[in-house]
Amino acid sequence: MVPDVIASAEMMLERWKMKEGKEIEVHEEFRILSSEVISRTAFGSSFKEGQHIFGMLNELMILSDRNTFKMSLPIISDLFKTKDEKDAIRLVQRIADSIMEMVKNRQEKVKNREVDGFGKDYLGLLLKAYHDEGHSMKISADQLVDECKTLYVAGQETTNTLLSWMILLLSIHQDWQEEARREVLRVFGPDKTPDSDGITRLKLVIILFCPFNFFILFS
């Protein structure tokens, strides 16, 4: 997964270079980064489809937040739905259809022997469980769709929030920022692209990325 993560991070940094000297909305940038990483690592070649699903899930969350405190009356709410409710129902169906379309595409590749098994990414693992002949690990189509939606939402929100807070606190505590930068330069040098072996040697950076240690250090 490391090369995919690096590719997404490099794309983000290239965008930042074009904005040098200007203010950057890092929370939005990290939202895009986390969505790209999850799409690449969880769905492999289905990267574009993953991005499309992220967009629909974000729309669904906006609708949900907008109607959090609105009261609904039994029976009446079932008969007369608001525009937001109708839009939410359509989005839920479109998200399910898009995920099942990804599933069908992967199944076709397996059938045509274009991939080995169902693949080693998250979608491949879910498909193995979906096609499991036994009952202990088998999942239904609805469960498969729900698992994909959970990974999208939970994975993106937690990663995005952690990265945003890390950047904020490192900008305030610049001594820690300098220590982390020196460690990265010591391990990789000024020009080398990070790899999995080198990342395991980044002691301070790993400590900073651990949420519990992170908030203890800066509290």
Short mmCIF file of C-alpha atoms in Angstrom, two decimals:
data_model
loop_
_atom_site.label_atom_id
_atom_site.label_comp_id
_atom_site.label_asym_id
_atom_site.label_seq_id
_atom_site.Cartn_x
_atom_site.Cartn_y
_atom_site.Cartn_z
CA MET A 1 0.00 0.00 0.00
CA VAL A 2 2.95 2.36 0.60
CA PRO A 3 3.53 3.24 -3.12
CA ASP A 4 -0.16 4.14 -3.48
CA VAL A 5 -0.04 6.34 -0.37
CA ILE A 6 3.13 8.05 -1.63
CA ALA A 7 1.59 8.65 -5.08
CA SER A 8 -1.43 10.35 -3.53
CA ALA A 9 0.73 12.45 -1.18
CA GLU A 10 2.95 13.57 -4.08
CA MET A 11 -0.13 14.69 -6.04
CA MET A 12 -1.21 16.78 -3.06
CA LEU A 13 2.24 18.34 -2.64
CA GLU A 14 2.32 19.25 -6.33
CA ARG A 15 -0.96 21.14 -5.84
CA TRP A 16 0.57 22.90 -2.82
CA LYS A 17 3.60 24.03 -4.85
CA MET A 18 1.26 25.84 -7.23
CA LYS A 19 -0.20 27.72 -4.23
CA GLU A 20 3.12 28.77 -2.72
CA GLY A 21 2.72 31.98 -0.73
CA LYS A 22 -1.06 31.55 -0.57
CA GLU A 23 -3.29 30.26 2.22
CA ILE A 24 -4.17 26.55 1.92
CA GLU A 25 -7.29 24.95 3.42
CA VAL A 26 -5.47 21.88 4.76
CA HIS A 27 -8.60 20.19 6.16
CA GLU A 28 -10.11 20.08 2.66
CA GLU A 29 -6.76 19.00 1.17
CA PHE A 30 -6.50 16.12 3.64
CA ARG A 31 -10.10 15.14 2.87
CA ILE A 32 -9.10 14.75 -0.79
CA LEU A 33 -5.87 12.94 0.19
CA SER A 34 -7.58 10.44 2.51
CA SER A 35 -10.29 9.72 -0.07
CA GLU A 36 -7.65 9.07 -2.74
CA VAL A 37 -5.61 6.78 -0.47
CA ILE A 38 -8.63 4.75 0.64
CA SER A 39 -9.86 4.45 -2.95
CA ARG A 40 -6.47 3.27 -4.20
CA THR A 41 -5.65 0.85 -1.38
CA ALA A 42 -9.15 -0.53 -0.76
CA PHE A 43 -10.43 -0.74 -4.33
CA GLY A 44 -7.27 -0.89 -6.45
CA SER A 45 -8.11 -0.35 -10.09
CA SER A 46 -11.58 0.90 -9.10
CA PHE A 47 -10.07 4.22 -7.96
CA LYS A 48 -12.36 6.48 -10.04
CA GLU A 49 -15.46 4.61 -8.92
CA GLY A 50 -14.32 5.01 -5.31
CA GLN A 51 -13.95 8.76 -5.75
CA HIS A 52 -17.48 8.95 -7.17
CA ILE A 53 -18.87 7.07 -4.14
CA PHE A 54 -17.01 9.42 -1.78
CA GLY A 55 -18.74 12.36 -3.41
CA MET A 56 -22.18 10.83 -2.94
CA LEU A 57 -21.43 9.88 0.68
CA ASN A 58 -20.37 13.46 1.41
CA GLU A 59 -23.65 14.72 -0.05
CA LEU A 60 -25.53 12.21 2.10
CA MET A 61 -23.71 13.36 5.26
CA ILE A 62 -24.51 17.00 4.48
CA LEU A 63 -28.21 16.13 4.13
CA SER A 64 -28.09 14.15 7.37
CA ASP A 65 -26.41 16.99 9.30
CA ARG A 66 -28.89 19.50 7.94
CA ASN A 67 -31.84 17.48 9.25
CA THR A 68 -30.38 16.25 12.56
CA PHE A 69 -32.69 18.33 14.76
CA LYS A 70 -35.80 18.21 12.58
CA MET A 71 -38.71 16.34 14.15
CA SER A 72 -40.58 13.70 12.14
CA LEU A 73 -44.14 12.61 12.85
CA PRO A 74 -45.10 8.91 12.57
CA ILE A 75 -47.23 7.95 9.54
CA ILE A 76 -47.24 11.55 8.22
CA SER A 77 -43.48 11.40 7.61
CA ASP A 78 -43.93 8.15 5.71
CA LEU A 79 -46.61 9.63 3.47
CA PHE A 80 -45.12 13.09 2.87
CA LYS A 81 -41.35 13.21 2.50
CA THR A 82 -39.30 16.41 2.29
CA LYS A 83 -36.99 17.16 -0.64
CA ASP A 84 -33.95 16.31 1.53
CA GLU A 85 -35.47 12.95 2.48
CA LYS A 86 -36.20 12.11 -1.18
CA ASP A 87 -32.66 13.15 -2.16
CA ALA A 88 -31.20 11.00 0.65
CA ILE A 89 -33.17 7.93 -0.46
CA ARG A 90 -31.95 8.40 -4.04
CA LEU A 91 -28.34 8.82 -2.86
CA VAL A 92 -28.47 5.66 -0.74
CA GLN A 93 -29.71 3.68 -3.75
CA ARG A 94 -27.11 5.21 -6.09
CA ILE A 95 -24.31 4.42 -3.62
CA ALA A 96 -25.46 0.80 -3.35
CA ASP A 97 -25.73 0.53 -7.16
CA SER A 98 -22.22 1.97 -7.63
CA ILE A 99 -20.68 -0.44 -5.12
CA MET A 100 -22.44 -3.42 -6.71
CA GLU A 101 -21.21 -2.21 -10.13
CA MET A 102 -17.63 -2.33 -8.77
CA VAL A 103 -18.35 -5.85 -7.51
CA LYS A 104 -19.63 -6.96 -10.92
CA ASN A 105 -16.59 -5.46 -12.67
CA ARG A 106 -14.22 -7.31 -10.33
CA GLN A 107 -16.18 -10.55 -10.80
CA GLU A 108 -15.90 -10.15 -14.57
CA LYS A 109 -12.13 -9.75 -14.29
CA VAL A 110 -11.94 -12.91 -12.19
CA LYS A 111 -14.07 -14.76 -14.74
CA ASN A 112 -11.81 -13.59 -17.59
CA ARG A 113 -8.70 -14.42 -15.49
CA GLU A 114 -7.48 -10.82 -15.60
CA VAL A 115 -6.77 -10.88 -11.84
CA ASP A 116 -5.49 -13.55 -9.46
CA GLY A 117 -8.47 -14.56 -7.31
CA PHE A 118 -10.60 -11.61 -6.25
CA GLY A 119 -7.56 -9.45 -5.47
CA LYS A 120 -5.72 -8.64 -2.25
CA ASP A 121 -7.33 -5.28 -1.52
CA TYR A 122 -10.30 -4.67 0.77
CA LEU A 123 -12.86 -5.20 -1.99
CA GLY A 124 -11.20 -8.52 -2.84
CA LEU A 125 -11.42 -9.71 0.78
CA LEU A 126 -15.11 -8.79 0.92
CA LEU A 127 -15.76 -10.63 -2.34
CA LYS A 128 -14.09 -13.76 -0.97
CA ALA A 129 -16.47 -13.64 1.99
CA TYR A 130 -19.40 -12.90 -0.33
CA HIS A 131 -18.62 -16.02 -2.40
CA ASP A 132 -17.68 -18.21 0.56
CA GLU A 133 -19.41 -21.57 0.20
CA GLY A 134 -19.48 -22.08 3.96
CA HIS A 135 -21.74 -20.19 6.35
CA SER A 136 -19.23 -19.04 8.97
CA MET A 137 -17.60 -16.26 6.88
CA LYS A 138 -20.22 -15.67 4.18
CA ILE A 139 -21.73 -12.18 3.94
CA SER A 140 -24.78 -10.94 2.06
CA ALA A 141 -24.87 -8.29 -0.68
CA ASP A 142 -26.32 -5.76 1.78
CA GLN A 143 -23.52 -6.47 4.26
CA LEU A 144 -20.92 -6.05 1.52
CA VAL A 145 -22.36 -2.64 0.60
CA ASP A 146 -22.52 -1.57 4.28
CA GLU A 147 -18.90 -2.62 4.89
CA CYS A 148 -17.73 -0.52 1.94
CA LYS A 149 -19.70 2.53 3.14
CA THR A 150 -18.32 2.13 6.68
CA LEU A 151 -14.73 2.05 5.42
CA TYR A 152 -15.28 5.14 3.30
CA VAL A 153 -16.87 7.24 6.04
CA ALA A 154 -15.00 6.07 9.16
CA GLY A 155 -11.63 5.74 7.43
CA GLN A 156 -11.77 9.16 5.83
CA GLU A 157 -13.09 11.11 8.81
CA THR A 158 -10.61 9.72 11.37
CA THR A 159 -7.59 10.10 9.09
CA ASN A 160 -8.61 13.56 7.90
CA THR A 161 -9.19 14.85 11.45
CA LEU A 162 -5.91 13.44 12.79
CA LEU A 163 -3.85 14.92 9.95
CA SER A 164 -5.50 18.33 10.31
CA TRP A 165 -4.89 18.47 14.07
CA MET A 166 -1.32 17.29 13.59
CA ILE A 167 -0.56 20.08 11.14
CA LEU A 168 -2.19 22.67 13.42
CA LEU A 169 -0.29 21.59 16.54
CA LEU A 170 3.03 21.22 14.72
CA SER A 171 2.62 24.77 13.41
CA ILE A 172 2.16 25.95 17.00
CA HIS A 173 4.97 23.79 18.47
CA GLN A 174 7.64 24.42 15.85
CA ASP A 175 10.40 22.78 17.92
CA TRP A 176 8.65 19.41 17.41
CA GLN A 177 8.21 20.29 13.74
CA GLU A 178 11.96 20.83 13.36
CA GLU A 179 12.77 17.58 15.22
CA ALA A 180 10.45 15.60 12.93
CA ARG A 181 11.91 17.24 9.81
CA ARG A 182 15.49 16.47 10.92
CA GLU A 183 14.57 12.81 11.52
CA VAL A 184 13.00 12.46 8.05
CA LEU A 185 16.05 14.04 6.40
CA ARG A 186 18.39 11.81 8.43
CA VAL A 187 16.59 8.61 7.35
CA PHE A 188 15.74 9.47 3.73
CA GLY A 189 18.00 12.37 2.81
CA PRO A 190 16.78 15.40 0.82
CA ASP A 191 15.80 13.57 -2.40
CA LYS A 192 14.88 9.95 -1.61
CA THR A 193 11.20 8.94 -1.81
CA PRO A 194 9.98 7.32 1.46
CA ASP A 195 9.62 3.53 1.49
CA SER A 196 8.17 1.03 3.98
CA ASP A 197 11.60 0.05 5.42
CA GLY A 198 12.57 3.65 6.08
CA ILE A 199 9.18 4.56 7.56
CA THR A 200 9.64 1.90 10.28
CA ARG A 201 12.83 3.72 11.38
CA LEU A 202 11.00 7.04 11.94
CA LYS A 203 10.64 6.86 15.72
CA LEU A 204 9.55 10.44 16.46
CA VAL A 205 7.23 10.72 13.46
CA ILE A 206 5.48 7.45 14.41
CA ILE A 207 5.03 8.75 17.96
CA LEU A 208 3.49 11.97 16.62
CA PHE A 209 1.07 10.03 14.41
CA CYS A 210 -0.17 7.86 17.29
CA PRO A 211 -3.33 9.71 18.47
CA PHE A 212 -2.87 8.91 22.19
CA ASN A 213 0.80 9.98 22.31
CA PHE A 214 0.00 12.93 20.07
CA PHE A 215 -2.44 14.57 22.48
CA ILE A 216 -0.35 13.70 25.55
CA LEU A 217 2.69 15.45 24.05
CA PHE A 218 0.83 18.63 23.17
CA SER A 219 -1.55 18.85 26.13
#
